[in-house]
PDB file of C-alpha atoms in Angstrom:
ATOM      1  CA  UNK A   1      91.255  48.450 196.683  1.00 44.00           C
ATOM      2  CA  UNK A   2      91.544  45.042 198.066  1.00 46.00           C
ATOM      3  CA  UNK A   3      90.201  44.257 201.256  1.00 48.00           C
ATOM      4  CA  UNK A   4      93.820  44.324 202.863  1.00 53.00           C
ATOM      5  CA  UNK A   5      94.262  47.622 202.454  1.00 60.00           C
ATOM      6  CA  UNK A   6      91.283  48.774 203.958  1.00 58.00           C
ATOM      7  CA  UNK A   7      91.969  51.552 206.901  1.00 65.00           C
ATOM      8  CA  UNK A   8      88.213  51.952 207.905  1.00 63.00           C
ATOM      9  CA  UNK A   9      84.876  50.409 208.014  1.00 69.00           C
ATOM     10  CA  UNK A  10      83.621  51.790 205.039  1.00 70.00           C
ATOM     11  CA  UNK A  11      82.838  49.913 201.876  1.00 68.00           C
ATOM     12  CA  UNK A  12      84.054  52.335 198.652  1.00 72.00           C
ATOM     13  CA  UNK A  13      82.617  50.370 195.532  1.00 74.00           C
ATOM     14  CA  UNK A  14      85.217  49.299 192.758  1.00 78.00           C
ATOM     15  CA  UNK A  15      83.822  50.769 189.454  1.00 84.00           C
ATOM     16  CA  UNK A  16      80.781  48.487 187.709  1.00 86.00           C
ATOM     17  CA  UNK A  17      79.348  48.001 184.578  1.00 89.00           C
ATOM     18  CA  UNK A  18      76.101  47.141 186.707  1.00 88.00           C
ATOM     19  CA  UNK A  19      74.089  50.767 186.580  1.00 91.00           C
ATOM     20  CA  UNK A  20      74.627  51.177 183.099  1.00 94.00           C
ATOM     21  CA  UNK A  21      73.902  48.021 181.602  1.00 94.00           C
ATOM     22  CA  UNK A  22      70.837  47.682 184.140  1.00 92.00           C
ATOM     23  CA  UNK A  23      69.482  50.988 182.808  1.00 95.00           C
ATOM     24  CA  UNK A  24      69.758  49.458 179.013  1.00 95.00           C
ATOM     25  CA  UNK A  25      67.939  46.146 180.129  1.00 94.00           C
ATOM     26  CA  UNK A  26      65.176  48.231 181.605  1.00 94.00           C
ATOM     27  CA  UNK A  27      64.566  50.205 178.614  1.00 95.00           C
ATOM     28  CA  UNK A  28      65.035  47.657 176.451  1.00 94.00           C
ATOM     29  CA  UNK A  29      62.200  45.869 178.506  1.00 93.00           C
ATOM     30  CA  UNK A  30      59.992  48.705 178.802  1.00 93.00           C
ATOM     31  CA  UNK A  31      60.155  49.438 174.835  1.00 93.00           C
ATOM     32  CA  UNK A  32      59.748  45.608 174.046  1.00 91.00           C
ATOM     33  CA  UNK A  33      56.165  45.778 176.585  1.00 91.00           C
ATOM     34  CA  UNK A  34      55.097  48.409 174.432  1.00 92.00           C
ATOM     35  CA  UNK A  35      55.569  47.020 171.564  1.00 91.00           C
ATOM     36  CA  UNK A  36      53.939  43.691 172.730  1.00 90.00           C
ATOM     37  CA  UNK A  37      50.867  45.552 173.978  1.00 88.00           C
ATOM     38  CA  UNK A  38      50.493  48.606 171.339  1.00 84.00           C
ATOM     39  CA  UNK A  39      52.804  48.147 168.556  1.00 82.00           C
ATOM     40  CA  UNK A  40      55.842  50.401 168.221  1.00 83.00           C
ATOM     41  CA  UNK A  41      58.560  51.533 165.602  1.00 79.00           C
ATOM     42  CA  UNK A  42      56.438  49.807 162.585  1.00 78.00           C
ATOM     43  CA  UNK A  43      56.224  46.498 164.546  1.00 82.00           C
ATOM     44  CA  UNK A  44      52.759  45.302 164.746  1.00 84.00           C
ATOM     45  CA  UNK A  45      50.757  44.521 168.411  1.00 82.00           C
ATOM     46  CA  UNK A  46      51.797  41.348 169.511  1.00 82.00           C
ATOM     47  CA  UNK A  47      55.505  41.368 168.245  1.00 85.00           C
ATOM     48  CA  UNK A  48      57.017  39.313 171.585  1.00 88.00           C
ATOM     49  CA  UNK A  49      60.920  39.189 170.656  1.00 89.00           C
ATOM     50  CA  UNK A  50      62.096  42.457 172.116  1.00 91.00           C
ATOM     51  CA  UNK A  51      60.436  41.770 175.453  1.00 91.00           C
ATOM     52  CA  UNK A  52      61.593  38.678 175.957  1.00 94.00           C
ATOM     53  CA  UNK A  53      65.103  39.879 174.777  1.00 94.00           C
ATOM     54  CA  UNK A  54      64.534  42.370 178.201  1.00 93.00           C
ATOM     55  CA  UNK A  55      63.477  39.817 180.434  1.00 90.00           C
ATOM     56  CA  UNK A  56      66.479  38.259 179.704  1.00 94.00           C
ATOM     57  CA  UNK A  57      68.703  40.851 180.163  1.00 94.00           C
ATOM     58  CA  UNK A  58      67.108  41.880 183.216  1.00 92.00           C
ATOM     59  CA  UNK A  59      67.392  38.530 184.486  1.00 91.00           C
ATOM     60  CA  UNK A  60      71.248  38.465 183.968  1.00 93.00           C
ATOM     61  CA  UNK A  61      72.091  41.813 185.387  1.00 93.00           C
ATOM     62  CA  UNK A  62      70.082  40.569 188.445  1.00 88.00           C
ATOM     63  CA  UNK A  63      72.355  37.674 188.370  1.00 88.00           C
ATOM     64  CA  UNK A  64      75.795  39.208 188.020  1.00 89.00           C
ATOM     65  CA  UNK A  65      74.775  42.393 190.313  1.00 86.00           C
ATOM     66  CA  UNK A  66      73.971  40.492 193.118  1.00 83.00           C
ATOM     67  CA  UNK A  67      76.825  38.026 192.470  1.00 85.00           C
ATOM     68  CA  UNK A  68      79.041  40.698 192.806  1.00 85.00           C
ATOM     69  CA  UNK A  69      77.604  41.950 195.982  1.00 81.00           C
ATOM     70  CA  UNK A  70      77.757  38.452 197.638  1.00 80.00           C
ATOM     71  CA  UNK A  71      81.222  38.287 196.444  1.00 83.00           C
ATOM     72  CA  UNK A  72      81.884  41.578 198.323  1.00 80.00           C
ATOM     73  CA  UNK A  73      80.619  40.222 201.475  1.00 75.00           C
ATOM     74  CA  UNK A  74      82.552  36.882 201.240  1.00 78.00           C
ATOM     75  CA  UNK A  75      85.793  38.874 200.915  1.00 77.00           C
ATOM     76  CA  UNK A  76      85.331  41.193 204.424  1.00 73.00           C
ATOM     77  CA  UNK A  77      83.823  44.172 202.662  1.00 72.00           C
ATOM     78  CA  UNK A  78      81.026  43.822 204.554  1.00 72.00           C
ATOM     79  CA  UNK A  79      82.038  45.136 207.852  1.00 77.00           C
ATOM     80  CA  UNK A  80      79.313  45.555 210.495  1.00 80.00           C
ATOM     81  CA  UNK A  81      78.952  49.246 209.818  1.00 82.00           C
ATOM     82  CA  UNK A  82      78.332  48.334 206.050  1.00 79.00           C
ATOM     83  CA  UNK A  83      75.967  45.361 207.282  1.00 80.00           C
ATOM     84  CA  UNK A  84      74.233  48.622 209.018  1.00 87.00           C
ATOM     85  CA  UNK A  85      73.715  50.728 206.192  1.00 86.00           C
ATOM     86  CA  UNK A  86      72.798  47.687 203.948  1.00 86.00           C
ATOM     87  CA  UNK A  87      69.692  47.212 206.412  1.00 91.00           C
ATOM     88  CA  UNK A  88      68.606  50.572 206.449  1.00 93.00           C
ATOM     89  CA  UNK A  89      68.738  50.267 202.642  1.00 91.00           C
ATOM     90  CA  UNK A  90      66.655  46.904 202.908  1.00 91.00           C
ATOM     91  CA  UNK A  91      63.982  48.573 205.936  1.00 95.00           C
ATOM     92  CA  UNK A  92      63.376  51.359 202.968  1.00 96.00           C
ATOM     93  CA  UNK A  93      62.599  49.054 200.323  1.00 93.00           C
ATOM     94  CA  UNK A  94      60.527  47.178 202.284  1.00 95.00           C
ATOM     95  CA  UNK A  95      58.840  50.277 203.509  1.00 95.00           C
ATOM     96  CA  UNK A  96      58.577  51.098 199.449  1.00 95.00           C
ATOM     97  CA  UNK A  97      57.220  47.849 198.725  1.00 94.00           C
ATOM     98  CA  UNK A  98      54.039  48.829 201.545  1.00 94.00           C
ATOM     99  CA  UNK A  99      53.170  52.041 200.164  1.00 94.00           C
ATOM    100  CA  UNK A 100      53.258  49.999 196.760  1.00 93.00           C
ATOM    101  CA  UNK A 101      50.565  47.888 198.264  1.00 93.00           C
ATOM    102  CA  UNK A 102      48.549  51.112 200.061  1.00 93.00           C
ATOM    103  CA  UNK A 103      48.183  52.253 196.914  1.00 91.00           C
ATOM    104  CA  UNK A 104      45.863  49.343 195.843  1.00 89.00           C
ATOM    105  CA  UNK A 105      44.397  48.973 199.217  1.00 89.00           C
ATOM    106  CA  UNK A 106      43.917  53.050 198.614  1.00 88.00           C
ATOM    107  CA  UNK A 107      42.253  52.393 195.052  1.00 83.00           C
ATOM    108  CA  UNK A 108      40.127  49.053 196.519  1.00 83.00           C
ATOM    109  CA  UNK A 109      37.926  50.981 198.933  1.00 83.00           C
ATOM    110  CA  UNK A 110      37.635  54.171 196.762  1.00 80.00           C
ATOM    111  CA  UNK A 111      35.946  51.855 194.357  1.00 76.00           C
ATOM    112  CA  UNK A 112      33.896  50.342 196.909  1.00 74.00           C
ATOM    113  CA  UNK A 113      32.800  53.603 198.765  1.00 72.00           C
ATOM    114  CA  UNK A 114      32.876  55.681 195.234  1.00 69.00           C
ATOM    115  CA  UNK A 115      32.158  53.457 192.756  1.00 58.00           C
ATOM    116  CA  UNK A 116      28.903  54.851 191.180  1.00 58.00           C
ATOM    117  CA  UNK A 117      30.963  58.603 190.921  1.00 57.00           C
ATOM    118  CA  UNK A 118      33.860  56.959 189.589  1.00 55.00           C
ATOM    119  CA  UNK A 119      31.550  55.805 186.941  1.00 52.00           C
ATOM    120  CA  UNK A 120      29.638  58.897 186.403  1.00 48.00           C
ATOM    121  CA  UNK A 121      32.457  61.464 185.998  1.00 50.00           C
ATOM    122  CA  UNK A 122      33.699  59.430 182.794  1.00 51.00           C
ATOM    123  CA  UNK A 123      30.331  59.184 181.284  1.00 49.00           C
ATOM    124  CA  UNK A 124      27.703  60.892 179.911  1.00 52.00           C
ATOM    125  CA  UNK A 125      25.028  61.567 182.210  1.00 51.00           C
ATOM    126  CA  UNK A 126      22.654  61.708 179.386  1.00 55.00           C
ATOM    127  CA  UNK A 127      23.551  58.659 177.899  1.00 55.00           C
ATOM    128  CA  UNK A 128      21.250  55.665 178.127  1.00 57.00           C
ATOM    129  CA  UNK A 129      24.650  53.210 178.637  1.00 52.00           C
ATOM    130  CA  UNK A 130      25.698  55.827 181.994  1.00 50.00           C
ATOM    131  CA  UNK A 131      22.408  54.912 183.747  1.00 53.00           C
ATOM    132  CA  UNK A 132      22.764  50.938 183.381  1.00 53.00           C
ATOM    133  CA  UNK A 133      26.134  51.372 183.698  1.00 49.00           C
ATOM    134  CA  UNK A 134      25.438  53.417 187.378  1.00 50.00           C
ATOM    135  CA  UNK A 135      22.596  51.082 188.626  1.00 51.00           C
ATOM    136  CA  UNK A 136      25.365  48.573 188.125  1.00 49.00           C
ATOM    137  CA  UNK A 137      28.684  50.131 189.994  1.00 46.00           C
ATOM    138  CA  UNK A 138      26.057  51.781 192.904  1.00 50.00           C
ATOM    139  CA  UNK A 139      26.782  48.161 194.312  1.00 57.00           C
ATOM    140  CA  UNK A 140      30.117  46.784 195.092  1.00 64.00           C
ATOM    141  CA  UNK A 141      30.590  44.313 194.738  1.00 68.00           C
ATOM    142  CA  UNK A 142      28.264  44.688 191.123  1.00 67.00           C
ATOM    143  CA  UNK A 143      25.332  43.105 190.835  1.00 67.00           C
ATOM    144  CA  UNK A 144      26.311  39.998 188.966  1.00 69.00           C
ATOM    145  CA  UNK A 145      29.794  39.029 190.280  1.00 72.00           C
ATOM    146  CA  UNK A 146      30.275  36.426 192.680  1.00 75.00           C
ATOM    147  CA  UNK A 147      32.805  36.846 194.997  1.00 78.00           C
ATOM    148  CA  UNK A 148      35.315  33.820 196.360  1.00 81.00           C
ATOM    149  CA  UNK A 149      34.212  32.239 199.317  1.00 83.00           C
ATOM    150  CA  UNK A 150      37.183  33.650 201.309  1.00 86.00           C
ATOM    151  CA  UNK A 151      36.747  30.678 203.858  1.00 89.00           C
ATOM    152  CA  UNK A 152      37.997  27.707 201.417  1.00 88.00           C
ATOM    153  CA  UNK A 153      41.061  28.297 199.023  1.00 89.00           C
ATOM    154  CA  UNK A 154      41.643  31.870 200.613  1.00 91.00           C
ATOM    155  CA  UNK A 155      41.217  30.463 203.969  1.00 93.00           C
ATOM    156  CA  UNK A 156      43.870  26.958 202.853  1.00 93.00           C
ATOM    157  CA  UNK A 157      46.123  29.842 201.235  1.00 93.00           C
ATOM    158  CA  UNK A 158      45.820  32.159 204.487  1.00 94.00           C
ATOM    159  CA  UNK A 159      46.968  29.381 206.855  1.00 95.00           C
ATOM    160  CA  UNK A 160      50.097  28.056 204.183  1.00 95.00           C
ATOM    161  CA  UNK A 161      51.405  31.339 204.033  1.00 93.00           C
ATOM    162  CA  UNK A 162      50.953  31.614 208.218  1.00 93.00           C
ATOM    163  CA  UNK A 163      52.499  28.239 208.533  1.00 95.00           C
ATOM    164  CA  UNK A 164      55.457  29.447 205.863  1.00 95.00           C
ATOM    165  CA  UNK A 165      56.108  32.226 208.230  1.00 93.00           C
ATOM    166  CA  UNK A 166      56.873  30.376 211.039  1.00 94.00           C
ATOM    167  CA  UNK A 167      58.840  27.311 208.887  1.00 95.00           C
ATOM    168  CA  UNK A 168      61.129  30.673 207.536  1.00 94.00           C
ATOM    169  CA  UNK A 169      61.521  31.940 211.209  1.00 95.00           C
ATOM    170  CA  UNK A 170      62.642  27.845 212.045  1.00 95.00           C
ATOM    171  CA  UNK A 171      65.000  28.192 209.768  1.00 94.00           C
ATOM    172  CA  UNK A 172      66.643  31.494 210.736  1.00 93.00           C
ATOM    173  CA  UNK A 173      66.815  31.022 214.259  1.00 93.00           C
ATOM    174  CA  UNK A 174      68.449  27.760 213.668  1.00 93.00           C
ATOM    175  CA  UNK A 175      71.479  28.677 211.065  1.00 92.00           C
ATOM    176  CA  UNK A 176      72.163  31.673 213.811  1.00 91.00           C
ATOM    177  CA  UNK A 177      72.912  28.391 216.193  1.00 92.00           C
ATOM    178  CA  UNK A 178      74.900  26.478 213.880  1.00 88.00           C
ATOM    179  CA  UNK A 179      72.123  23.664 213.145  1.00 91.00           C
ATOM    180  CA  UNK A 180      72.437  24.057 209.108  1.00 91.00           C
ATOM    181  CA  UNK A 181      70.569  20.762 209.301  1.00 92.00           C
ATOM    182  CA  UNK A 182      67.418  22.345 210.783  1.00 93.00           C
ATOM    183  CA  UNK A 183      68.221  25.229 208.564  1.00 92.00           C
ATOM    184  CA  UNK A 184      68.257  23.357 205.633  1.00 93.00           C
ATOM    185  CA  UNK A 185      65.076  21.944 205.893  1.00 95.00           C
ATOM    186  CA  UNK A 186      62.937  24.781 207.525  1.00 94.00           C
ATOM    187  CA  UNK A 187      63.983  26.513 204.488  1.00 94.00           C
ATOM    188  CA  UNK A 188      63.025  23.824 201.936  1.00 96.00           C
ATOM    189  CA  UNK A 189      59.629  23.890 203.943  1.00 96.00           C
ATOM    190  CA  UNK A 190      59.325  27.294 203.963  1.00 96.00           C
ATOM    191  CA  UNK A 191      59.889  27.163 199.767  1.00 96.00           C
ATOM    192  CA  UNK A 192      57.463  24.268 199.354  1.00 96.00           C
ATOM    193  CA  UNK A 193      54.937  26.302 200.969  1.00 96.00           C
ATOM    194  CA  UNK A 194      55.279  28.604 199.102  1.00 95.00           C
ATOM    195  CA  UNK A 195      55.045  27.166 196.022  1.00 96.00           C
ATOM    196  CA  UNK A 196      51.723  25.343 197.127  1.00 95.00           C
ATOM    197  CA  UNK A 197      50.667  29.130 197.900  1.00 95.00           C
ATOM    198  CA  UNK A 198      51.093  29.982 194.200  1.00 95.00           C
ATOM    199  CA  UNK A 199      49.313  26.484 193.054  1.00 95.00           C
ATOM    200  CA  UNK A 200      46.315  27.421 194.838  1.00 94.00           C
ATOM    201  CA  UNK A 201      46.264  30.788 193.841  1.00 93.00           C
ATOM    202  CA  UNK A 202      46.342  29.742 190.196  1.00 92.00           C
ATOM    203  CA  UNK A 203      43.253  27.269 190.589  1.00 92.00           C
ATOM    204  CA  UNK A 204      41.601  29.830 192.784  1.00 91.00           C
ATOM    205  CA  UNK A 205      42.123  32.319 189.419  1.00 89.00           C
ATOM    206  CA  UNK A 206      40.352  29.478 186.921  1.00 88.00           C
ATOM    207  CA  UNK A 207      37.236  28.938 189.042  1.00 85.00           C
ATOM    208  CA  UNK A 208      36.734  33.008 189.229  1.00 80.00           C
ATOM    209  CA  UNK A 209      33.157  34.191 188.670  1.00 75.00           C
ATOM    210  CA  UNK A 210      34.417  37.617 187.705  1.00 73.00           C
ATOM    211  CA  UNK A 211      37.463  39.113 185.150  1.00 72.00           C
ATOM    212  CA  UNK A 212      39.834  41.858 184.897  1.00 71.00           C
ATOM    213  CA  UNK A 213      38.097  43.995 182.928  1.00 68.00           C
ATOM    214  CA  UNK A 214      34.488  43.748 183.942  1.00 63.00           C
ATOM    215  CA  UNK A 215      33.945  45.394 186.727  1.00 70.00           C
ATOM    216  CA  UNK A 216      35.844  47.754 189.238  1.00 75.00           C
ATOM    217  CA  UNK A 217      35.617  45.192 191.848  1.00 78.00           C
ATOM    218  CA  UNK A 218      37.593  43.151 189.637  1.00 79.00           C
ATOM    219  CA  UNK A 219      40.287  45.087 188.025  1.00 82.00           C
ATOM    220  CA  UNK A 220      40.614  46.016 192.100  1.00 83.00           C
ATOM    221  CA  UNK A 221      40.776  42.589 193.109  1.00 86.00           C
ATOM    222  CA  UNK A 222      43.285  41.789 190.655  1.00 88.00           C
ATOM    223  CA  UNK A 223      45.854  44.056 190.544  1.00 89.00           C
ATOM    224  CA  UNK A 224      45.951  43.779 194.408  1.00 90.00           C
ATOM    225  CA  UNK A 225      46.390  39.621 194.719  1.00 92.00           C
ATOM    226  CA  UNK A 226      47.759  39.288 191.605  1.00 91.00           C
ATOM    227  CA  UNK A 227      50.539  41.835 192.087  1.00 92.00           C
ATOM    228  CA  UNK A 228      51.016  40.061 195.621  1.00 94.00           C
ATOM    229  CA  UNK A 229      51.223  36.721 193.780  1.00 93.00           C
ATOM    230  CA  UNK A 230      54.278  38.215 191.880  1.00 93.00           C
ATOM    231  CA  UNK A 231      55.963  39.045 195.488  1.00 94.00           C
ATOM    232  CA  UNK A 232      55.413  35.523 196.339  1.00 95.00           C
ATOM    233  CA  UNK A 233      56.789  34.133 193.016  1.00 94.00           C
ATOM    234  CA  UNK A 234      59.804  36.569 193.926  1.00 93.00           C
ATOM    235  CA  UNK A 235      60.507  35.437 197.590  1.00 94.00           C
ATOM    236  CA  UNK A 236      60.188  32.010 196.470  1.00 95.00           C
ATOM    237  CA  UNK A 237      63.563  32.845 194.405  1.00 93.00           C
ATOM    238  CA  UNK A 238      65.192  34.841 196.587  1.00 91.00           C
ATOM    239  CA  UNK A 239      64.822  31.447 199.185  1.00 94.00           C
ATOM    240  CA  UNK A 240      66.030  29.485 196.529  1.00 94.00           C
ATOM    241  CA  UNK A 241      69.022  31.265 196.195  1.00 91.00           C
ATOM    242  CA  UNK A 242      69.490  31.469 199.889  1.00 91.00           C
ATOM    243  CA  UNK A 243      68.774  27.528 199.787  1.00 93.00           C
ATOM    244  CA  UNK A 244      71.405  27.168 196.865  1.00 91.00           C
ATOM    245  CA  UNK A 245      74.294  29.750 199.259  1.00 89.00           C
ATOM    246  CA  UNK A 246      73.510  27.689 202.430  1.00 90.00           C
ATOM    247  CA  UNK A 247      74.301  24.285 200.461  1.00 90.00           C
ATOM    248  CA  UNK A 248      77.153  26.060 198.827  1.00 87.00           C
ATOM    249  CA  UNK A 249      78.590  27.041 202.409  1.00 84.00           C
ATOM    250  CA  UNK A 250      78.033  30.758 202.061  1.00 83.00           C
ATOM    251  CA  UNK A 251      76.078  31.020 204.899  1.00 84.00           C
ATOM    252  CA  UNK A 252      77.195  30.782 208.735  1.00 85.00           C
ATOM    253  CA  UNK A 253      76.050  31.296 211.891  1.00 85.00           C
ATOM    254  CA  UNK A 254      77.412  35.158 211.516  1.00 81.00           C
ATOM    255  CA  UNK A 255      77.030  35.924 208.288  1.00 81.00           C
ATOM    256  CA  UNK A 256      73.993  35.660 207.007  1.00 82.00           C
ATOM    257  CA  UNK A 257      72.606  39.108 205.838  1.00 81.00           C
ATOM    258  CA  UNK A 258      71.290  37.426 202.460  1.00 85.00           C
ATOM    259  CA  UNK A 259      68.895  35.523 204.744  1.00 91.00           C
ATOM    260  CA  UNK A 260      68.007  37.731 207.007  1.00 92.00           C
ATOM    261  CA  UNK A 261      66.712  39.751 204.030  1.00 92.00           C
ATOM    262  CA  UNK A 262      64.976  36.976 202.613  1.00 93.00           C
ATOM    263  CA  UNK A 263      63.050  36.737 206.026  1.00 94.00           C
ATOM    264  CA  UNK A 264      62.160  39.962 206.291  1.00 95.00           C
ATOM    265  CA  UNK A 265      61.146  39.782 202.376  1.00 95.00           C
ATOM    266  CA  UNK A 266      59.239  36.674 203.324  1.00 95.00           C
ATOM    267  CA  UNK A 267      57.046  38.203 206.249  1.00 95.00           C
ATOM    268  CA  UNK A 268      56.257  41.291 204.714  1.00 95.00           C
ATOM    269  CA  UNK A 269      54.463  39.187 202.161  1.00 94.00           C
ATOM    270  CA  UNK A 270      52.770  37.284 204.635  1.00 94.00           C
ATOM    271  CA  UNK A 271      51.509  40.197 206.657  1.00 94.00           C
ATOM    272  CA  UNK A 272      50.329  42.259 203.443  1.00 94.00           C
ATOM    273  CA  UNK A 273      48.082  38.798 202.749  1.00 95.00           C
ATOM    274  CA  UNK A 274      46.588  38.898 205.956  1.00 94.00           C
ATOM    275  CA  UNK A 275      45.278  42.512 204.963  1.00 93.00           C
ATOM    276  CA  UNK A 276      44.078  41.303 201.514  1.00 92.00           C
ATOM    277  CA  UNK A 277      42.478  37.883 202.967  1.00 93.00           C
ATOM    278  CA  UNK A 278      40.214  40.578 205.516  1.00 90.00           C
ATOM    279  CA  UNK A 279      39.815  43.466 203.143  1.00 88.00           C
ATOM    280  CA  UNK A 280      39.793  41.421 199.632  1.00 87.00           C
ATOM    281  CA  UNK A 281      37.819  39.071 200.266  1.00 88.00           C
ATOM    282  CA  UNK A 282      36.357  38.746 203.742  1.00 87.00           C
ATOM    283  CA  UNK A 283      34.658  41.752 203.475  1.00 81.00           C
ATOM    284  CA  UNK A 284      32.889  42.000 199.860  1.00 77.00           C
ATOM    285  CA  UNK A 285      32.029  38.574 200.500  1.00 77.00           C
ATOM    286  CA  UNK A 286      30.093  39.225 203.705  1.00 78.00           C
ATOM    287  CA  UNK A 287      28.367  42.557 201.768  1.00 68.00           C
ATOM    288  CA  UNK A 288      27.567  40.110 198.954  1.00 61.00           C
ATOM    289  CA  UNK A 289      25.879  37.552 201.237  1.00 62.00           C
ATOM    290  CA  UNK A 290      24.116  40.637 203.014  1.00 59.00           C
ATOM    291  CA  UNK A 291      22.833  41.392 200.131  1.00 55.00           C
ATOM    292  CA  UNK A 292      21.214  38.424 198.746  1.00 54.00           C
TER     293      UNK A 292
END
């Protein structure tokens, strides 16, 4: 249906080869990880091709999904009770994306509070390995591991990402007045920031005192920044593409809905770090100093 003959506000999608070919890159991305990690099908551990043949196929449905999409909106499908549902669909997954993150905030302080029972209902009481094993996890942080100093790269990371907040707000409120020159470079700011976020995150990783298997407090600590690391890494791209669509002239004062997203993307991140800076590290640090 083109958008010409349209008699109502509703958007009814032309058939896609999107869903299906999606579904086949996630498998074949989920069967090429297992493979990598276990071994699978008479491949041995370690065999890489298959996942990286996933990635990439991932990475182009991505591409040409959201193409299409933006393609939709440029020619008027997008009609302000579309724009409507296509927030409520965006509020959800953000909404997703926070019980995501209570979920490791959830598993954090059960292994803080818990630890020593976490560690005795796998192990044998009996066994001499259980007791050191207990006298270490009664603490948490362990006795041992030496927490970050939350008030030097934390702290630096804390403030870019605040900072990146506002630079990303700069840029909004000025493309909804027509500066795209403002825009422009609030939003190269913004994406420069947050790039330096992931720099100091990765030189805040090689000078840890701790790793990902040793201890509860660090498998905790690491799946919670390092999975927020990854939704950094990803609202870095989405600003890039924004960036790229504002340069390209896809973006005006009154459409925008790509950027808006990104926005809200880009706060949500900011506001679930402000949670980790207090809860990761703030306050394991302050029990570890109590402690000495």
């Amino acid at each position: 249906m083109s958008g010409g003959d349209v008699k109502h506000d509703y958007h009814l999608v032309n058939p896609s080869p999107w869903p299906l070919l999606g579904s086949l890159a996630v498998m074949t991305l989920a069967i090429g990880a297992v493979t990598y990690m276990k071994g699978l099908f008479g491949m041995p551990q370690g065999t890489w091709w298959m996942m990286a043949i996933g990635f990439a196929m991932v990475a182009w449905v991505m591409f040409g999904w959201w193409a299409t999409i933006v393609k939709e909106g440029r020619t008027g499908d997008h009609t302000p009770v579309v724009e409507i549902g296509l927030r409520y669909g965006m509020i959800l997954f953000i909404v997703s994306e926070i019980m995501f993150f209570v979920a490791w905030f959830w598993g954090f302080f059960e292994f803080s509070i818990f630890s020593d029972a976490r560690v005795g209902s796998t192990w044998d009481a009996a066994n001499p390995i259980f007791q050191e094993g207990l006298e270490r996890f009664k603490q948490f942080p362990p006795d041992g591991v030496t927490t970050f100093d939350p008030f030097h790269l934390p702290l630096m990371n804390t403030l870019v990402l605040l900072l990146s907040g506002t630079t990303v707000t700069w840029a909004h409120h000025a493309l909804q007045h027509g500066d795209m020159k403002g825009a422009k470079l609030g939003l190269w700011i913004t994406i420069l920031l947050g790039l330096a976020f992931t720099a100091l995150q990765v030189l805040e990783y090689s000078h840890a005192g701790f790793t990902f298997d040793g201890t509860l407090y660090g498998s905790a600590f690491y799946m919670a920044t390092g999975f927020h690391g990854a939704h950094v890494v990803i609202g870095t791209i989405f600003l890039i593409v924004c960036l790229v669509r504002m340069y390209a002239g896809n973006l005006t004062p009154k459409k925008h809905l790509g950027f808006e997203f990104a926005a809200w993307y880009w706060h949500f991140v900011d506001v679930v770090w402000l949670f980790l800076f207090a809860f990761v590290y703030v306050t394991p640090y302050l029990v570890f100093e109590a402690g000495k």
